[in-house]
mmCIF file of C-alpha atoms in Angstrom:
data_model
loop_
_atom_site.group_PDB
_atom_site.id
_atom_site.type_symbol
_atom_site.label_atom_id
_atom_site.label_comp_id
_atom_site.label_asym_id
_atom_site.label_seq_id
_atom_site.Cartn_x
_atom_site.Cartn_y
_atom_site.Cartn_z
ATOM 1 C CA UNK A 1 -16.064 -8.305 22.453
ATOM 2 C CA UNK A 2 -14.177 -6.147 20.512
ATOM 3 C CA UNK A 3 -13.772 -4.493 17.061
ATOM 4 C CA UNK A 4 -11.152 -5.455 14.392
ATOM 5 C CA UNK A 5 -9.700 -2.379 12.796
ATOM 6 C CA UNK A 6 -7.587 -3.557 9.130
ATOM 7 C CA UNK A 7 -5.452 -0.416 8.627
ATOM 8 C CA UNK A 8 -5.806 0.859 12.073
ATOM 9 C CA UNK A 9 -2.545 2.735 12.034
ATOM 10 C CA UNK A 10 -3.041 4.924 9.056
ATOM 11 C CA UNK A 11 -4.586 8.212 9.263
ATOM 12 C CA UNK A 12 -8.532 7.657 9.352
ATOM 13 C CA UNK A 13 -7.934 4.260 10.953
ATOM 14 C CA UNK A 14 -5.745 5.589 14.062
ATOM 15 C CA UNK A 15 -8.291 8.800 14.846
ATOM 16 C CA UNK A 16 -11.166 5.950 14.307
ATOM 17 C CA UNK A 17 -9.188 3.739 16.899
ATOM 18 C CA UNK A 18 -9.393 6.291 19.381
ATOM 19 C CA UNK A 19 -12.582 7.326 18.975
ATOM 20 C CA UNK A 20 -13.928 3.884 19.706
ATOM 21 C CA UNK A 21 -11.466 3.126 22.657
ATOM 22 C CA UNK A 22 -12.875 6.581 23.990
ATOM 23 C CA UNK A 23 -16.889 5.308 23.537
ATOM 24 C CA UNK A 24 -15.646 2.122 25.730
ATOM 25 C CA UNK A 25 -14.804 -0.295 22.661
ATOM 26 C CA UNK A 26 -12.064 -3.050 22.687
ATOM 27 C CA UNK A 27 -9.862 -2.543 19.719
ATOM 28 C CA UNK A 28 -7.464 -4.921 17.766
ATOM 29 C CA UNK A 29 -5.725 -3.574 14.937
ATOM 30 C CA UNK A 30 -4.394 -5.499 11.737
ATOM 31 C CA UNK A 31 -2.209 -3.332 9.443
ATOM 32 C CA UNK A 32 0.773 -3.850 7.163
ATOM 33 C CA UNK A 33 2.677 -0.574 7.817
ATOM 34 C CA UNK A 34 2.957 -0.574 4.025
ATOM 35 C CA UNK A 35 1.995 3.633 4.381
ATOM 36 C CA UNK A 36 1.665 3.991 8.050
ATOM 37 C CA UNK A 37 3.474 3.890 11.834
ATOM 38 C CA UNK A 38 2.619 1.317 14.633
ATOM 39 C CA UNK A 39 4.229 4.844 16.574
ATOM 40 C CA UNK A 40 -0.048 6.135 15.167
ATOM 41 C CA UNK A 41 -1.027 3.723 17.872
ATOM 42 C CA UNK A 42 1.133 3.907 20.775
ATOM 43 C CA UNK A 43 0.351 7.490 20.513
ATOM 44 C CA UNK A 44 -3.592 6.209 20.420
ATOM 45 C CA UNK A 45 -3.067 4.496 23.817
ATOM 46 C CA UNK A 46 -1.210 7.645 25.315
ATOM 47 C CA UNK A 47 -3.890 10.194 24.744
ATOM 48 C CA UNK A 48 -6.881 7.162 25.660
ATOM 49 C CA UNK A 49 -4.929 5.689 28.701
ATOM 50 C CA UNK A 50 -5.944 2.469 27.149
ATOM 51 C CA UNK A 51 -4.653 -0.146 25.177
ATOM 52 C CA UNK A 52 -5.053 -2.454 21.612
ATOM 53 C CA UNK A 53 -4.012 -5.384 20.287
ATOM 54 C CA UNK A 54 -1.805 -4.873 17.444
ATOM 55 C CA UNK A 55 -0.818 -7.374 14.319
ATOM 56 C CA UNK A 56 1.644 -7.197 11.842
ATOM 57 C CA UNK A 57 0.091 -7.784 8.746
ATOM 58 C CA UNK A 58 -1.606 -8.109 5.256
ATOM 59 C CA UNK A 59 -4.990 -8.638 5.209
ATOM 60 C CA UNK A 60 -4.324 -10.851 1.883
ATOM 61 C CA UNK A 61 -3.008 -13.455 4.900
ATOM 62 C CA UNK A 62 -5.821 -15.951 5.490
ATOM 63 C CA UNK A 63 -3.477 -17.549 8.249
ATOM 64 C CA UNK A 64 -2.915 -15.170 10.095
ATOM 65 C CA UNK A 65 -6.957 -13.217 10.045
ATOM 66 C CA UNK A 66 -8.019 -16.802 11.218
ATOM 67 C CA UNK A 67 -5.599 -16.095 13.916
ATOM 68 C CA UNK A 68 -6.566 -12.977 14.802
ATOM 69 C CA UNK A 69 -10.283 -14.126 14.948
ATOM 70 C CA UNK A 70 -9.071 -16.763 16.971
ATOM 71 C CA UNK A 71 -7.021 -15.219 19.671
ATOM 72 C CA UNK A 72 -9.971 -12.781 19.964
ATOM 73 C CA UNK A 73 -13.655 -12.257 20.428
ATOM 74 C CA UNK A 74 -14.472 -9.585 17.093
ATOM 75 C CA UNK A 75 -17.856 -8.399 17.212
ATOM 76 C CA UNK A 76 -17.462 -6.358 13.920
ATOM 77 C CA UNK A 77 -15.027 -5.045 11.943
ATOM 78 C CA UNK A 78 -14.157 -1.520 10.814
ATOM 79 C CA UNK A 79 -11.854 -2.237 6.966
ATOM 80 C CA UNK A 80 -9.583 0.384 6.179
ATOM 81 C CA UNK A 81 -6.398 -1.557 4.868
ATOM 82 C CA UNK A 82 -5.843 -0.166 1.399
ATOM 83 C CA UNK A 83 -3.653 1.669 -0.974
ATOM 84 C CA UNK A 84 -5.110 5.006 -1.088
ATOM 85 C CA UNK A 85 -3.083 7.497 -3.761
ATOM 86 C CA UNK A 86 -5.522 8.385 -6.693
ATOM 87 C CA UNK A 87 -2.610 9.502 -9.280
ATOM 88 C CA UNK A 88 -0.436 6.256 -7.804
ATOM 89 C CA UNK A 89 -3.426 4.198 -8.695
ATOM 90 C CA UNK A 90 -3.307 5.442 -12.448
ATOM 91 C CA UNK A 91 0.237 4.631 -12.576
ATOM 92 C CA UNK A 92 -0.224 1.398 -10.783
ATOM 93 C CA UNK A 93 -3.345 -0.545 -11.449
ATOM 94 C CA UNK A 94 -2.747 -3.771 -10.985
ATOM 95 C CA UNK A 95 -1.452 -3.142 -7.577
ATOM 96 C CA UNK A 96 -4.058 -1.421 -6.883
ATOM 97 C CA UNK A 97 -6.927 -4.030 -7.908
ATOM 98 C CA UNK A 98 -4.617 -6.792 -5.926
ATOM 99 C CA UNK A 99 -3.977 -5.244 -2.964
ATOM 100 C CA UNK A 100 -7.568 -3.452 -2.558
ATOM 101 C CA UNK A 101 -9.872 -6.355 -4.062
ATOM 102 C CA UNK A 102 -7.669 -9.200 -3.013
ATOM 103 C CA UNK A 103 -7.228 -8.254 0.565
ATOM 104 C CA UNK A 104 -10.960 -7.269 1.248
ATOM 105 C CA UNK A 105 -12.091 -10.550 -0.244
ATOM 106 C CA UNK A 106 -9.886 -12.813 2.011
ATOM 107 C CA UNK A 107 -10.794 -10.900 4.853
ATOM 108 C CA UNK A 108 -14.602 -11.402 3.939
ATOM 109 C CA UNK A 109 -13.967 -15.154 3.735
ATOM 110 C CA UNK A 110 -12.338 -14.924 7.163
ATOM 111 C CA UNK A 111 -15.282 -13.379 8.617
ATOM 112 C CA UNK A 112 -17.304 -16.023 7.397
ATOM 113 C CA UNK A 113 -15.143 -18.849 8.527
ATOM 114 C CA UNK A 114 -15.277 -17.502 12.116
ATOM 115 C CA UNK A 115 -18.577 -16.838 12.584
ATOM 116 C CA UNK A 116 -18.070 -12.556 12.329
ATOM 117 C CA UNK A 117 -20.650 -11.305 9.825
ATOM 118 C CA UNK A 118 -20.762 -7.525 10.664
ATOM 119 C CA UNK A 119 -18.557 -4.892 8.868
ATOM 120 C CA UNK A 120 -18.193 -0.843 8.218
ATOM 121 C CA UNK A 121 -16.192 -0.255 4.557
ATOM 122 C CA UNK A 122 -13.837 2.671 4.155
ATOM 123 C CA UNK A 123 -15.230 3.613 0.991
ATOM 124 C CA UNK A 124 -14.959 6.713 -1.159
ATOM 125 C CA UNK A 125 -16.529 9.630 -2.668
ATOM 126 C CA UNK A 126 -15.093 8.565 -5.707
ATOM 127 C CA UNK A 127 -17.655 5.870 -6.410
ATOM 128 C CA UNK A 128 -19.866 8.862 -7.790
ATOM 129 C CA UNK A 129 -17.545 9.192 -10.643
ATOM 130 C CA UNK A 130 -17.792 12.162 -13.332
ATOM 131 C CA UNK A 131 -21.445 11.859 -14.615
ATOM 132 C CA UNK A 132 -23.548 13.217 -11.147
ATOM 133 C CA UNK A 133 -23.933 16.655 -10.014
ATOM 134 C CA UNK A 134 -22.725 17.814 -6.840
ATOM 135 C CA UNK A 135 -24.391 17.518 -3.801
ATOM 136 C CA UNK A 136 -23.655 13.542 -3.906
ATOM 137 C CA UNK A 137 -27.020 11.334 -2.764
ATOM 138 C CA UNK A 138 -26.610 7.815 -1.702
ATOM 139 C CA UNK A 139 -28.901 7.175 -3.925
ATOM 140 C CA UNK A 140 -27.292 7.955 -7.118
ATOM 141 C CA UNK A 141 -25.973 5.616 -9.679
ATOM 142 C CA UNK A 142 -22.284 4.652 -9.402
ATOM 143 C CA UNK A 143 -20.174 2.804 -11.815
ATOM 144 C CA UNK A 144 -18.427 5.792 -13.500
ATOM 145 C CA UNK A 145 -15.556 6.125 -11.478
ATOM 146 C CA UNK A 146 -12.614 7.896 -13.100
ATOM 147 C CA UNK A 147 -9.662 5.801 -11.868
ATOM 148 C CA UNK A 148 -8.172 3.082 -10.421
ATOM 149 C CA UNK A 149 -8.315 3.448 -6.949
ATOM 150 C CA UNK A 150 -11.935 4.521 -6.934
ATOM 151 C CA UNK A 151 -13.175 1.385 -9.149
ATOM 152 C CA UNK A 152 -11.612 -0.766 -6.447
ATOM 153 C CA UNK A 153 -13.976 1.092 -3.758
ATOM 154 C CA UNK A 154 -16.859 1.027 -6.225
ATOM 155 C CA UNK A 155 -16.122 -2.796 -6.817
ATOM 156 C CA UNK A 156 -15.663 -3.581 -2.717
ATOM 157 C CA UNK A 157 -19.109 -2.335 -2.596
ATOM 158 C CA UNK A 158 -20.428 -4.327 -4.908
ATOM 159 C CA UNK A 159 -18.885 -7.514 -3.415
ATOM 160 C CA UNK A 160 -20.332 -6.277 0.103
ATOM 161 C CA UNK A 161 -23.528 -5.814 -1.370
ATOM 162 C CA UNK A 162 -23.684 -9.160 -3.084
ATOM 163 C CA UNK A 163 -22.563 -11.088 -0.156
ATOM 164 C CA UNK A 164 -25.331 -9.735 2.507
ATOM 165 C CA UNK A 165 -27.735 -9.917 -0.601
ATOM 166 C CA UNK A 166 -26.790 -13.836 -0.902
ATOM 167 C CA UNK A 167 -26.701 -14.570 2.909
ATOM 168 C CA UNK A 168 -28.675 -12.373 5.012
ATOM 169 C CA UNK A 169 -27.093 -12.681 8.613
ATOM 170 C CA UNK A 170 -24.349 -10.027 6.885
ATOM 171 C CA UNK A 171 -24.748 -6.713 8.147
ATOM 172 C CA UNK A 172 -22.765 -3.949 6.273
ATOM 173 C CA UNK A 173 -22.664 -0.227 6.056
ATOM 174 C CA UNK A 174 -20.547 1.500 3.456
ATOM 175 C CA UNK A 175 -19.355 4.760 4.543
ATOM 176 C CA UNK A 176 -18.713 6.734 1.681
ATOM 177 C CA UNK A 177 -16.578 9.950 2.799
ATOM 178 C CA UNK A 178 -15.159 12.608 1.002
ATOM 179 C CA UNK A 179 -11.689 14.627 1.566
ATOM 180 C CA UNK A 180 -10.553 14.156 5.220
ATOM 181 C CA UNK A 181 -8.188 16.559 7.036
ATOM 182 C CA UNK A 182 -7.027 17.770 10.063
ATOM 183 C CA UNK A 183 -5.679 15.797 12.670
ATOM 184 C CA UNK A 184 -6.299 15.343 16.943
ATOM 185 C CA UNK A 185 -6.316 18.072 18.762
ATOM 186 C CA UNK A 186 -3.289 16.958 20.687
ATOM 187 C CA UNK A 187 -0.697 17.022 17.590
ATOM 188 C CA UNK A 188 0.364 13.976 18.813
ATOM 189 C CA UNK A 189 -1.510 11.726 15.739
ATOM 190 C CA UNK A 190 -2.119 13.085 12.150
ATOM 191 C CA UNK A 191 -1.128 12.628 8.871
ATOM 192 C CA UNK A 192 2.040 11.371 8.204
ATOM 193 C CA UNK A 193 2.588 10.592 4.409
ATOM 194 C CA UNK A 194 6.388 10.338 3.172
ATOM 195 C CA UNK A 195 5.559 11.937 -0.116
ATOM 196 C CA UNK A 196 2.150 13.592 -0.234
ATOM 197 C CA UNK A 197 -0.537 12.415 -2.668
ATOM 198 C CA UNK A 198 -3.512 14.782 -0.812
ATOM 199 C CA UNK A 199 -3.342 18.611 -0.707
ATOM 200 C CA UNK A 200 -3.516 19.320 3.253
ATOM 201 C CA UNK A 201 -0.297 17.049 3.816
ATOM 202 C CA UNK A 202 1.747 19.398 1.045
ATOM 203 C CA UNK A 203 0.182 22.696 2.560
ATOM 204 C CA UNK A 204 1.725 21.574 5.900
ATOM 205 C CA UNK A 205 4.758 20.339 4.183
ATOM 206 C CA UNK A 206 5.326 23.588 2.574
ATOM 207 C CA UNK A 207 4.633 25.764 5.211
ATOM 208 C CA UNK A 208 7.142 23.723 7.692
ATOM 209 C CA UNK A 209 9.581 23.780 5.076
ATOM 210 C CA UNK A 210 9.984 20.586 3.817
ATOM 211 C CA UNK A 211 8.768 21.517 0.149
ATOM 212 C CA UNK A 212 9.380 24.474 -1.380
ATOM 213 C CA UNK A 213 6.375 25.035 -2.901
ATOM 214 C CA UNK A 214 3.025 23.250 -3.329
ATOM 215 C CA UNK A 215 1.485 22.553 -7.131
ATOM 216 C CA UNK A 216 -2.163 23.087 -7.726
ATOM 217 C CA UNK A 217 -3.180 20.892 -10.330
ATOM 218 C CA UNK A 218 -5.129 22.640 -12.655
ATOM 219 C CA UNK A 219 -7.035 26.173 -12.671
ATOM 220 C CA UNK A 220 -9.489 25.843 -15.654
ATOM 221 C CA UNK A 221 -12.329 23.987 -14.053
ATOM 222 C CA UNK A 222 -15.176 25.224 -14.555
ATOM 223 C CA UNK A 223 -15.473 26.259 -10.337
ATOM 224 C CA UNK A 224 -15.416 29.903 -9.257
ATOM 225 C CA UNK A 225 -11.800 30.175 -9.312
ATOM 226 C CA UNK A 226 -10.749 27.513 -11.828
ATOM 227 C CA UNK A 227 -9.566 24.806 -8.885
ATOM 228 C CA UNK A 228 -11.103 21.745 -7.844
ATOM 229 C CA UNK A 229 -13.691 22.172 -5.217
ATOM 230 C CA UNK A 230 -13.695 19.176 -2.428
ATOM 231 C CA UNK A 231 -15.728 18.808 0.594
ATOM 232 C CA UNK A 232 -13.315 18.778 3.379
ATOM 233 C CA UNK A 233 -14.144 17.304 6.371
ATOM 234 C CA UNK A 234 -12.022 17.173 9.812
ATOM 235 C CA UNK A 235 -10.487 13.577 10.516
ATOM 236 C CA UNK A 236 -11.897 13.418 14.419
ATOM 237 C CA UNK A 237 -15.799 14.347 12.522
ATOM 238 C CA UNK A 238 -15.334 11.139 10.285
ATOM 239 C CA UNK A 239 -13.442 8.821 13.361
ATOM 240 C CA UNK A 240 -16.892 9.849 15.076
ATOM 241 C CA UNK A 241 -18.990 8.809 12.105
ATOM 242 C CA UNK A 242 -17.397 5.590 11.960
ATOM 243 C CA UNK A 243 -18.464 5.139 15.849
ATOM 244 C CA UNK A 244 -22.028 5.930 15.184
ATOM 245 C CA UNK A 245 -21.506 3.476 11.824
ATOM 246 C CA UNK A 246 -20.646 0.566 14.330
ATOM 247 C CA UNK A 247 -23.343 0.865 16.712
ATOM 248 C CA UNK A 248 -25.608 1.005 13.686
ATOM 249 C CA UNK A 249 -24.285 -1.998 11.918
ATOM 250 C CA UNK A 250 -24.132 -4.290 15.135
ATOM 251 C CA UNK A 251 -27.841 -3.854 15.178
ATOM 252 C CA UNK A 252 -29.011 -3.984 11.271
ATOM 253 C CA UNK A 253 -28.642 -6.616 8.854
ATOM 254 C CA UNK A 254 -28.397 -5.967 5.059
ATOM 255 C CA UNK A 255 -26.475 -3.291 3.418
ATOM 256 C CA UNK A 256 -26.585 0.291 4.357
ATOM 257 C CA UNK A 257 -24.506 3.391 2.592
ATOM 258 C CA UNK A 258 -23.997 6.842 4.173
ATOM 259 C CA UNK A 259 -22.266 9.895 3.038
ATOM 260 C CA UNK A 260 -20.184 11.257 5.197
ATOM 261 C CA UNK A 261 -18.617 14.695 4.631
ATOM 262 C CA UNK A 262 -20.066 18.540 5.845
ATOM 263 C CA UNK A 263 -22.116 19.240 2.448
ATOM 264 C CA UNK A 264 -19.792 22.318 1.671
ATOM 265 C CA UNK A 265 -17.493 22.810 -1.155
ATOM 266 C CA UNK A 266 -14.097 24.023 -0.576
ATOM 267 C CA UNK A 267 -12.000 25.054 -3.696
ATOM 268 C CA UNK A 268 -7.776 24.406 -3.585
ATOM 269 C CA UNK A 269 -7.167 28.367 -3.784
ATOM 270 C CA UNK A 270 -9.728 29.056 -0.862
ATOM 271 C CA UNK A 271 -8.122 26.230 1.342
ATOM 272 C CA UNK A 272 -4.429 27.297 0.627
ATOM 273 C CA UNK A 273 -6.047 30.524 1.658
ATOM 274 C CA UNK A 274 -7.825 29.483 4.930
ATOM 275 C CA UNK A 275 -4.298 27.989 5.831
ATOM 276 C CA UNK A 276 -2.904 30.954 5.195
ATOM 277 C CA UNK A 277 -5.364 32.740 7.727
ATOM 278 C CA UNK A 278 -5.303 30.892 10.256
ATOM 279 C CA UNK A 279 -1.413 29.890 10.796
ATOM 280 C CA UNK A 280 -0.027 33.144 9.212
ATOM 281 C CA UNK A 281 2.165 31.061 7.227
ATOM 282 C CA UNK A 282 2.279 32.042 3.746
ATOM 283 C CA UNK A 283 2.316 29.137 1.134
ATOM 284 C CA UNK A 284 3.879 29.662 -2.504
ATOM 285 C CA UNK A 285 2.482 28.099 -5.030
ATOM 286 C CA UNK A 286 2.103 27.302 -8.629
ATOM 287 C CA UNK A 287 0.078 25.655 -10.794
ATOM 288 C CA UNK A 288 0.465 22.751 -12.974
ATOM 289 C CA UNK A 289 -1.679 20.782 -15.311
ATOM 290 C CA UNK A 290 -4.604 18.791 -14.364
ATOM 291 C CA UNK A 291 -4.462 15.347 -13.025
ATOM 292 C CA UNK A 292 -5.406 12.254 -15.021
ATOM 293 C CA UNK A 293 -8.415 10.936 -13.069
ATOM 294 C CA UNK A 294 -9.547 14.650 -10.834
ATOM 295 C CA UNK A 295 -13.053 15.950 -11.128
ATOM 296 C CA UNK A 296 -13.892 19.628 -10.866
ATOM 297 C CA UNK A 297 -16.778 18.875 -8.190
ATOM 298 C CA UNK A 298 -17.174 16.502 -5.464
ATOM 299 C CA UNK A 299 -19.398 17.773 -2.553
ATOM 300 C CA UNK A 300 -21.999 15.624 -0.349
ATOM 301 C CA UNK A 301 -25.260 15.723 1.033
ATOM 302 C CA UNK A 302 -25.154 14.153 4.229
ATOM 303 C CA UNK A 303 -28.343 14.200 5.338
ATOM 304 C CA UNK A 304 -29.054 10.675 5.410
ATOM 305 C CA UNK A 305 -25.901 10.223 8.326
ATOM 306 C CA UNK A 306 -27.547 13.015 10.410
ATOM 307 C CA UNK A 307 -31.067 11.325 10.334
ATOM 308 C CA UNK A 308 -30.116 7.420 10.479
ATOM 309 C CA UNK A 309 -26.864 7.636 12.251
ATOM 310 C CA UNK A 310 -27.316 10.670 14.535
ATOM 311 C CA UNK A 311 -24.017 12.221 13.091
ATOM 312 C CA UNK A 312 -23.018 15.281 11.791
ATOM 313 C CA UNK A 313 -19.942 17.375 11.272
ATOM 314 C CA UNK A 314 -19.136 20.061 13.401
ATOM 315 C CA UNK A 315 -15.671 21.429 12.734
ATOM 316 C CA UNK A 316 -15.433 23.988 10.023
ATOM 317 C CA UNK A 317 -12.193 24.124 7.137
ATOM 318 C CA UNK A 318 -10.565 26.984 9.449
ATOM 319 C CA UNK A 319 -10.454 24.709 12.346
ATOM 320 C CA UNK A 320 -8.880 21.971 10.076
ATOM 321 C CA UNK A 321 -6.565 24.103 8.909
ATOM 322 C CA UNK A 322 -5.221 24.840 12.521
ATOM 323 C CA UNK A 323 -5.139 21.485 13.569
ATOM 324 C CA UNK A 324 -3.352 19.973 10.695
ATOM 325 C CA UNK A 325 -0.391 22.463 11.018
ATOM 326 C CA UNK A 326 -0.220 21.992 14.782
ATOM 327 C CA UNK A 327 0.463 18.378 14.095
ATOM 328 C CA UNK A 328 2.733 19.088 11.395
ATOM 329 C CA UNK A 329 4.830 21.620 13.016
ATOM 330 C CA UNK A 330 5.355 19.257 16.620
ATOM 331 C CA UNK A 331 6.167 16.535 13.898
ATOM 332 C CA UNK A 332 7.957 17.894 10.756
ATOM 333 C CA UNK A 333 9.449 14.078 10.029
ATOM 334 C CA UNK A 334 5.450 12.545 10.779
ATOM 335 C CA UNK A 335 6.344 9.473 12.863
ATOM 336 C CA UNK A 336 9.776 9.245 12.608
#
């Protein structure tokens, strides 16, 4: 039996994909290479000594997920496949809503249709939108999201939660993570963005060179030092939540939502900073106006992981930092 991974050769997806082939998991992987490298996964097998199943595809493709199911025995399925830029999303909505909605609902409908009824959602810290205070409980309201791309995570859930509401053989967990970073220890898979939407990917870009200097958006929020505050957490800490998330959901029915992030705020300033520190690199900077759609807090509690799930983060912003530009400085051009 194995586990169907949409998006497996982006960034979470390809640390998650390793994870699960190290815990003894088949893999097969569905992704369009819209904004990622089937290189991600040959690289995956490399460092595991093991190998995946890999598909070309959109997940919008009924054909070819009935194929997939098909051609292979998928116990669950971990959904990634998405556009992911926040400021993109603002520009772009109705690609967004498309892409995001259409493909997670046609993949639902495939899952039905072959008999597959368990599924762990990607989902987002942006759910919590602009009206609750920092730390973030699963428990809090949602609906307020403050752009495009976080509505479509808001409104996956909902669907999710509808459909095992309406049929109760679904099992689902929504895993809803914060600001991941970092990459494998190795430097041989990380983050690999053409133009960078997140902050770590322009640090790294900066500092190798590439860029000549990164833009903070925004320094009056009302934060210690006037920049956002995130809760960073280390890409191989979330891959391992999403292995604990998988032998959760094979074994509960209904919906279940966990935060996953480390429960500390980071401001911009202090990570440029911690980059800094660590790699000796010094990044210029400047800053720029606000984005459309950014919120000056967004930190989680993840108790509820730790206690359910057995899972907690371990590796600290410094440790990110290091890992991040060891991938970026063995691969200034990402996968190319």
């Amino acid at each position: 039996m194995a586990i169907l991974a949409t998006g497996g050769a982006g960034f979470i997806g390809s640390h998650t994909c390793l994870e699960l082939l190290n815990a003894g998991y088949e893999v097969v992987v569905i992704d369009s290479l819209v904004n990622s490298s089937e290189e991600s996964l040959r690289r995956v097998q490399e460092l595991t000594g093991k190998t995946l199943r890999f598909y070309k595809g959109d997940t919008r493709d009924a054909a070819l997920l009935d194929t997939i199911f098909t051609e292979n025995e998928i116990e669950a399925v971990v959904h990634f496949a998405a556009l992911k830029s926040v400021p993109e999303s603002v520009k772009m909505p109705l690609e967004y809503y498309d892409n995001n909605l259409t493909g997670t609902i046609e993949l639902l409908k495939a899952m039905r249709r072959n008999g597959c009824k368990k599924i762990v959602f990607s989902s987002s810290a942006t759910v919590y939108g602009a009206e609750n205070k920092c730390p973030f409980t699963e428990d809090m309201q949602t609906g307020t999201t403050t752009n495009p791309y976080g509505t479509t995570k808001l409104q996956i859930e909902r669907i999710m939660t509808d459909t095992a509401a309406a049929e109760p053989d679904w099992h689902v967990v929504l895993l809803r993570y914060f600001n991941p970073i970092g990459a494998h220890a190795s430097g041989r898979i990380g983050e690999a963005p053409g133009y960078p939407n997140n902050l770590m990917p322009y640090i790294t870009q900066v500092a190798v060179g590439k860029r000549e200097k990164l833009t903070v958006f925004g320094n009056n929020y009302p934060t210690p030092d006037g920049t956002g505050v995130r809760d960073y957490i280390h890409v191989v800490d979330l891959a391992k939540g999403h292995v604990k998330a998988i032998a959760f959901v094979l074994d509960h029915a209904g919906t279940e939502i966990f935060n996953l992030g480390t429960g500390n705020g980071t401001s911009v300033l202090e990570l440029i900073h911690a980059f800094e520190e660590v790699t000796g690199v010094t990044v210029p900077y400047e800053i720029g106006p606000a984005r459309a759609g950014d919120v000056a807090y967004s930190y989680a509690n993840a108790d509820k992981a730790k206690r359910v799930l057995g899972w907690q983060a371990e590796l600290d912003v410094r440790q990110m930092c290091r890992d991040a530009w060891n991938w970026q400085k063995n691969n200034p051009n990402g996968y190319e």
